[in-house]
Amino acid sequence: KEGHSVATVNGGEYFHEYTPDPNTRSEAMSSADRTGWMKGEQTELEAHRINGTWEVVTEVDTGSGMPPGAAERGAVLVNSKYVYKTKRNLDGTVKTHKVRLCAQEFKDYGKKKAERIQRTKTETMGTGDYDDDVDLYAPVASKDALRLILATAAREGLEVSKLDVKTAYINAEMTREVYMRVPEGMDVPEGSVLRLKKCLYGLRTSG
């Protein structure tokens, strides 16, 4: 049920009522958990600063919203958005307020995908045709491959370890010229824009 969390801990059931996570920054900043969300934003922005995810560009053309000449080179300008998620313990109490900064390139991607679908209806395209703007795939291990690895490890008596790479999506270097509008609450000169140097959540090439 929306707005509630139920968990079973040590045979007992815990029922915890909570407020749904905010969808916008204004909702987050006006909520009772404002302090937690502000801390989450600062943690996220600091991680990007240390990672070198972007560089601040102050010389911006008012028409394109990008540096002069960027549009002619095929550069892309995308919006930014914070995504808020409350991480909870098994008993429903708040563990942390998680904030992710995302680039909103999916809007442009959706339009291009629709155009590609329409184009395939009117043009003859071979199975080898590839559209770099639309046909993007991320390598993911199949369930069969995972079962094979675990079965082999069990048969040979091997130990299996796993690891979690934090901010994995933002470690890849950008190979395209992409600019992002400055997110709310970030302290940069007015009128600036961010040039992405590494991938960010929400980009087509992330992951």
mmCIF file of C-alpha atoms in Angstrom, residues 3-207:
data_model
loop_
_atom_site.group_PDB
_atom_site.id
_atom_site.type_symbol
_atom_site.label_atom_id
_atom_site.label_comp_id
_atom_site.label_asym_id
_atom_site.label_seq_id
_atom_site.Cartn_x
_atom_site.Cartn_y
_atom_site.Cartn_z
ATOM 1 C CA GLY A 3 2.632 5.369 2.010
ATOM 2 C CA HIS A 4 3.170 2.302 4.186
ATOM 3 C CA SER A 5 5.914 -0.237 4.769
ATOM 4 C CA VAL A 6 5.504 -3.713 6.233
ATOM 5 C CA ALA A 7 8.455 -5.916 7.167
ATOM 6 C CA THR A 8 8.916 -9.141 9.105
ATOM 7 C CA VAL A 9 11.853 -9.180 11.511
ATOM 8 C CA ASN A 10 12.639 -12.167 13.765
ATOM 9 C CA GLY A 11 9.165 -13.572 13.247
ATOM 10 C CA GLY A 12 7.408 -10.301 14.131
ATOM 11 C CA GLU A 13 5.655 -7.999 11.694
ATOM 12 C CA TYR A 14 6.420 -4.286 11.786
ATOM 13 C CA PHE A 15 4.003 -1.765 10.297
ATOM 14 C CA HIS A 16 5.415 1.667 9.561
ATOM 15 C CA GLU A 17 3.594 4.610 7.999
ATOM 16 C CA TYR A 18 5.670 7.051 5.993
ATOM 17 C CA THR A 19 5.412 9.946 3.566
ATOM 18 C CA PRO A 20 6.004 9.143 -0.141
ATOM 19 C CA ASP A 21 9.335 10.328 -1.542
ATOM 20 C CA PRO A 22 9.309 13.773 -3.206
ATOM 21 C CA ASN A 23 9.150 14.003 -6.995
ATOM 22 C CA THR A 24 10.661 17.490 -7.267
ATOM 23 C CA ARG A 25 13.257 19.537 -5.425
ATOM 24 C CA SER A 26 10.636 21.987 -4.243
ATOM 25 C CA GLU A 27 8.748 19.116 -2.608
ATOM 26 C CA ALA A 28 11.943 17.880 -0.979
ATOM 27 C CA MET A 29 12.900 21.286 0.359
ATOM 28 C CA SER A 30 9.422 21.884 1.796
ATOM 29 C CA SER A 31 9.095 18.455 3.418
ATOM 30 C CA ALA A 32 9.711 17.492 7.036
ATOM 31 C CA ASP A 33 12.841 15.621 5.862
ATOM 32 C CA ARG A 34 14.363 18.747 4.291
ATOM 33 C CA THR A 35 17.598 18.446 6.273
ATOM 34 C CA GLY A 36 18.097 14.848 5.164
ATOM 35 C CA TRP A 37 17.463 15.668 1.515
ATOM 36 C CA MET A 38 19.859 18.630 1.638
ATOM 37 C CA LYS A 39 22.550 16.383 3.070
ATOM 38 C CA GLY A 40 21.839 13.825 0.347
ATOM 39 C CA GLU A 41 22.207 16.475 -2.366
ATOM 40 C CA GLN A 42 25.486 17.726 -0.917
ATOM 41 C CA THR A 43 26.828 14.165 -0.758
ATOM 42 C CA GLU A 44 25.853 13.548 -4.382
ATOM 43 C CA LEU A 45 27.369 16.788 -5.681
ATOM 44 C CA GLU A 46 30.562 16.221 -3.700
ATOM 45 C CA ALA A 47 30.906 12.744 -5.217
ATOM 46 C CA HIS A 48 30.655 14.260 -8.699
ATOM 47 C CA ARG A 49 33.186 16.959 -7.798
ATOM 48 C CA ILE A 50 35.706 14.360 -6.627
ATOM 49 C CA ASN A 51 34.972 12.175 -9.653
ATOM 50 C CA GLY A 52 35.381 15.071 -12.107
ATOM 51 C CA THR A 53 32.044 14.329 -13.762
ATOM 52 C CA TRP A 54 31.806 17.788 -15.302
ATOM 53 C CA GLU A 55 33.433 21.137 -15.802
ATOM 54 C CA VAL A 56 31.647 24.458 -15.404
ATOM 55 C CA VAL A 57 31.438 26.531 -18.598
ATOM 56 C CA THR A 58 30.642 30.216 -18.123
ATOM 57 C CA GLU A 59 30.832 31.386 -21.745
ATOM 58 C CA VAL A 60 27.382 30.389 -23.004
ATOM 59 C CA ASP A 61 25.407 31.434 -26.071
ATOM 60 C CA THR A 62 21.949 32.585 -24.952
ATOM 61 C CA GLY A 63 20.287 31.057 -27.988
ATOM 62 C CA SER A 64 21.569 27.478 -27.782
ATOM 63 C CA GLY A 65 22.336 27.414 -24.055
ATOM 64 C CA MET A 66 25.771 26.007 -24.941
ATOM 65 C CA PRO A 67 29.180 27.543 -25.700
ATOM 66 C CA PRO A 68 29.458 29.320 -29.059
ATOM 67 C CA GLY A 69 29.869 26.819 -31.897
ATOM 68 C CA ALA A 70 28.816 23.806 -29.833
ATOM 69 C CA ALA A 71 25.466 23.384 -31.591
ATOM 70 C CA GLU A 72 27.167 23.455 -34.996
ATOM 71 C CA ARG A 73 29.474 20.648 -33.829
ATOM 72 C CA GLY A 74 26.461 18.503 -32.969
ATOM 73 C CA ALA A 75 26.675 18.935 -29.203
ATOM 74 C CA VAL A 76 23.647 18.077 -27.062
ATOM 75 C CA LEU A 77 22.084 20.082 -24.218
ATOM 76 C CA VAL A 78 20.057 18.140 -21.639
ATOM 77 C CA ASN A 79 18.140 19.003 -18.490
ATOM 78 C CA SER A 80 19.086 17.839 -15.014
ATOM 79 C CA LYS A 81 16.891 16.362 -12.303
ATOM 80 C CA TYR A 82 17.320 15.103 -8.763
ATOM 81 C CA VAL A 83 15.768 11.733 -7.884
ATOM 82 C CA TYR A 84 14.947 11.227 -4.214
ATOM 83 C CA LYS A 85 14.707 7.854 -2.496
ATOM 84 C CA THR A 86 14.374 7.057 1.192
ATOM 85 C CA LYS A 87 16.450 4.018 2.183
ATOM 86 C CA ARG A 88 14.893 2.185 5.124
ATOM 87 C CA ASN A 89 15.899 -0.474 7.624
ATOM 88 C CA LEU A 90 13.930 -3.723 7.858
ATOM 89 C CA ASP A 91 11.717 -2.251 10.566
ATOM 90 C CA GLY A 92 10.791 0.691 8.334
ATOM 91 C CA THR A 93 12.857 3.351 10.089
ATOM 92 C CA VAL A 94 14.869 5.727 7.921
ATOM 93 C CA LYS A 95 18.425 4.617 7.151
ATOM 94 C CA THR A 96 19.430 7.421 4.812
ATOM 95 C CA HIS A 97 18.050 9.924 2.315
ATOM 96 C CA LYS A 98 19.512 8.960 -1.068
ATOM 97 C CA VAL A 99 19.710 11.553 -3.833
ATOM 98 C CA ARG A 100 20.765 10.866 -7.418
ATOM 99 C CA LEU A 101 21.467 13.579 -10.000
ATOM 100 C CA CYS A 102 20.289 12.479 -13.438
ATOM 101 C CA ALA A 103 20.579 13.844 -16.951
ATOM 102 C CA GLN A 104 17.310 13.856 -18.865
ATOM 103 C CA GLU A 105 18.500 12.736 -22.277
ATOM 104 C CA PHE A 106 15.748 10.110 -22.418
ATOM 105 C CA LYS A 107 13.291 12.719 -23.740
ATOM 106 C CA ASP A 108 15.364 13.303 -26.873
ATOM 107 C CA TYR A 109 16.030 9.563 -27.143
ATOM 108 C CA GLY A 110 12.304 8.778 -27.091
ATOM 109 C CA LYS A 111 11.663 11.155 -29.956
ATOM 110 C CA LYS A 112 14.477 9.661 -32.036
ATOM 111 C CA LYS A 113 13.271 6.125 -31.310
ATOM 112 C CA ALA A 114 9.774 7.016 -32.515
ATOM 113 C CA GLU A 115 11.262 8.500 -35.684
ATOM 114 C CA ARG A 116 13.311 5.319 -36.211
ATOM 115 C CA ILE A 117 10.225 3.116 -35.858
ATOM 116 C CA GLN A 118 8.359 5.260 -38.381
ATOM 117 C CA ARG A 119 11.333 5.147 -40.751
ATOM 118 C CA THR A 120 11.460 1.357 -40.712
ATOM 119 C CA LYS A 121 7.859 1.325 -41.898
ATOM 120 C CA THR A 122 8.680 3.363 -44.978
ATOM 121 C CA GLU A 123 12.220 2.227 -45.794
ATOM 122 C CA THR A 124 13.816 -1.145 -46.460
ATOM 123 C CA MET A 125 16.446 -1.734 -43.776
ATOM 124 C CA GLY A 126 18.719 -4.752 -43.517
ATOM 125 C CA THR A 127 19.284 -6.663 -40.299
ATOM 126 C CA GLY A 128 22.784 -5.217 -40.083
ATOM 127 C CA ASP A 129 21.640 -1.592 -40.114
ATOM 128 C CA TYR A 130 22.622 0.223 -36.935
ATOM 129 C CA ASP A 131 21.510 3.641 -35.727
ATOM 130 C CA ASP A 132 23.939 5.071 -33.172
ATOM 131 C CA ASP A 133 21.231 7.430 -31.887
ATOM 132 C CA VAL A 134 18.826 4.620 -31.045
ATOM 133 C CA ASP A 135 20.412 1.157 -31.024
ATOM 134 C CA LEU A 136 22.274 1.068 -27.722
ATOM 135 C CA TYR A 137 22.804 -1.988 -25.543
ATOM 136 C CA ALA A 138 24.380 -2.630 -22.140
ATOM 137 C CA PRO A 139 26.140 -5.956 -21.507
ATOM 138 C CA VAL A 140 24.321 -7.911 -18.802
ATOM 139 C CA ALA A 141 25.080 -11.410 -17.546
ATOM 140 C CA SER A 142 22.312 -13.867 -18.396
ATOM 141 C CA LYS A 143 20.703 -16.048 -15.735
ATOM 142 C CA ASP A 144 22.043 -19.141 -17.477
ATOM 143 C CA ALA A 145 25.603 -17.789 -17.323
ATOM 144 C CA LEU A 146 25.199 -17.011 -13.617
ATOM 145 C CA ARG A 147 23.865 -20.501 -12.918
ATOM 146 C CA LEU A 148 26.797 -22.002 -14.817
ATOM 147 C CA ILE A 149 29.320 -20.011 -12.784
ATOM 148 C CA LEU A 150 27.704 -20.951 -9.466
ATOM 149 C CA ALA A 151 27.371 -24.607 -10.440
ATOM 150 C CA THR A 152 31.028 -24.755 -11.512
ATOM 151 C CA ALA A 153 32.138 -23.100 -8.280
ATOM 152 C CA ALA A 154 30.091 -25.569 -6.221
ATOM 153 C CA ARG A 155 31.457 -28.571 -8.120
ATOM 154 C CA GLU A 156 35.075 -27.433 -7.844
ATOM 155 C CA GLY A 157 34.761 -26.238 -4.257
ATOM 156 C CA LEU A 158 35.600 -22.657 -5.171
ATOM 157 C CA GLU A 159 34.661 -19.521 -3.266
ATOM 158 C CA VAL A 160 32.406 -16.978 -4.968
ATOM 159 C CA SER A 161 32.754 -13.297 -4.156
ATOM 160 C CA LYS A 162 30.815 -10.273 -5.295
ATOM 161 C CA LEU A 163 31.441 -6.551 -5.158
ATOM 162 C CA ASP A 164 29.469 -3.385 -5.642
ATOM 163 C CA VAL A 165 31.106 -0.516 -7.519
ATOM 164 C CA LYS A 166 29.630 2.675 -6.137
ATOM 165 C CA THR A 167 28.848 5.378 -8.725
ATOM 166 C CA ALA A 168 29.722 2.819 -11.437
ATOM 167 C CA TYR A 169 27.640 4.679 -13.993
ATOM 168 C CA ILE A 170 29.688 7.853 -13.632
ATOM 169 C CA ASN A 171 33.123 6.283 -14.085
ATOM 170 C CA ALA A 172 32.969 5.955 -17.876
ATOM 171 C CA GLU A 173 34.567 8.728 -19.943
ATOM 172 C CA MET A 174 32.294 10.740 -22.248
ATOM 173 C CA THR A 175 32.970 10.271 -25.943
ATOM 174 C CA ARG A 176 30.375 12.837 -27.037
ATOM 175 C CA GLU A 177 30.010 16.573 -26.464
ATOM 176 C CA VAL A 178 27.139 16.833 -24.000
ATOM 177 C CA TYR A 179 26.160 19.796 -21.854
ATOM 178 C CA MET A 180 23.758 19.772 -18.930
ATOM 179 C CA ARG A 181 21.808 22.610 -17.382
ATOM 180 C CA VAL A 182 22.969 23.407 -13.851
ATOM 181 C CA PRO A 183 20.847 21.619 -11.216
ATOM 182 C CA GLU A 184 19.008 23.661 -8.626
ATOM 183 C CA GLY A 185 20.962 24.479 -5.515
ATOM 184 C CA MET A 186 24.407 24.216 -7.147
ATOM 185 C CA ASP A 187 26.672 27.190 -6.473
ATOM 186 C CA VAL A 188 28.086 28.278 -9.851
ATOM 187 C CA PRO A 189 28.141 31.616 -11.710
ATOM 188 C CA GLU A 190 24.727 32.547 -13.103
ATOM 189 C CA GLY A 191 24.202 31.586 -16.734
ATOM 190 C CA SER A 192 26.730 28.746 -16.601
ATOM 191 C CA VAL A 193 26.312 25.276 -18.070
ATOM 192 C CA LEU A 194 28.020 21.982 -17.228
ATOM 193 C CA ARG A 195 30.037 20.106 -19.832
ATOM 194 C CA LEU A 196 29.918 16.413 -18.950
ATOM 195 C CA LYS A 197 33.337 14.765 -18.913
ATOM 196 C CA LYS A 198 32.056 11.446 -17.582
ATOM 197 C CA CYS A 199 28.806 9.562 -17.962
ATOM 198 C CA LEU A 200 25.868 10.385 -15.747
ATOM 199 C CA TYR A 201 22.646 8.598 -14.854
ATOM 200 C CA GLY A 202 20.056 9.222 -17.560
ATOM 201 C CA LEU A 203 22.450 9.449 -20.510
ATOM 202 C CA ARG A 204 21.998 6.937 -23.335
ATOM 203 C CA THR A 205 25.607 5.809 -23.036
ATOM 204 C CA SER A 206 25.581 5.289 -19.253
ATOM 205 C CA GLY A 207 26.014 1.804 -17.893
#
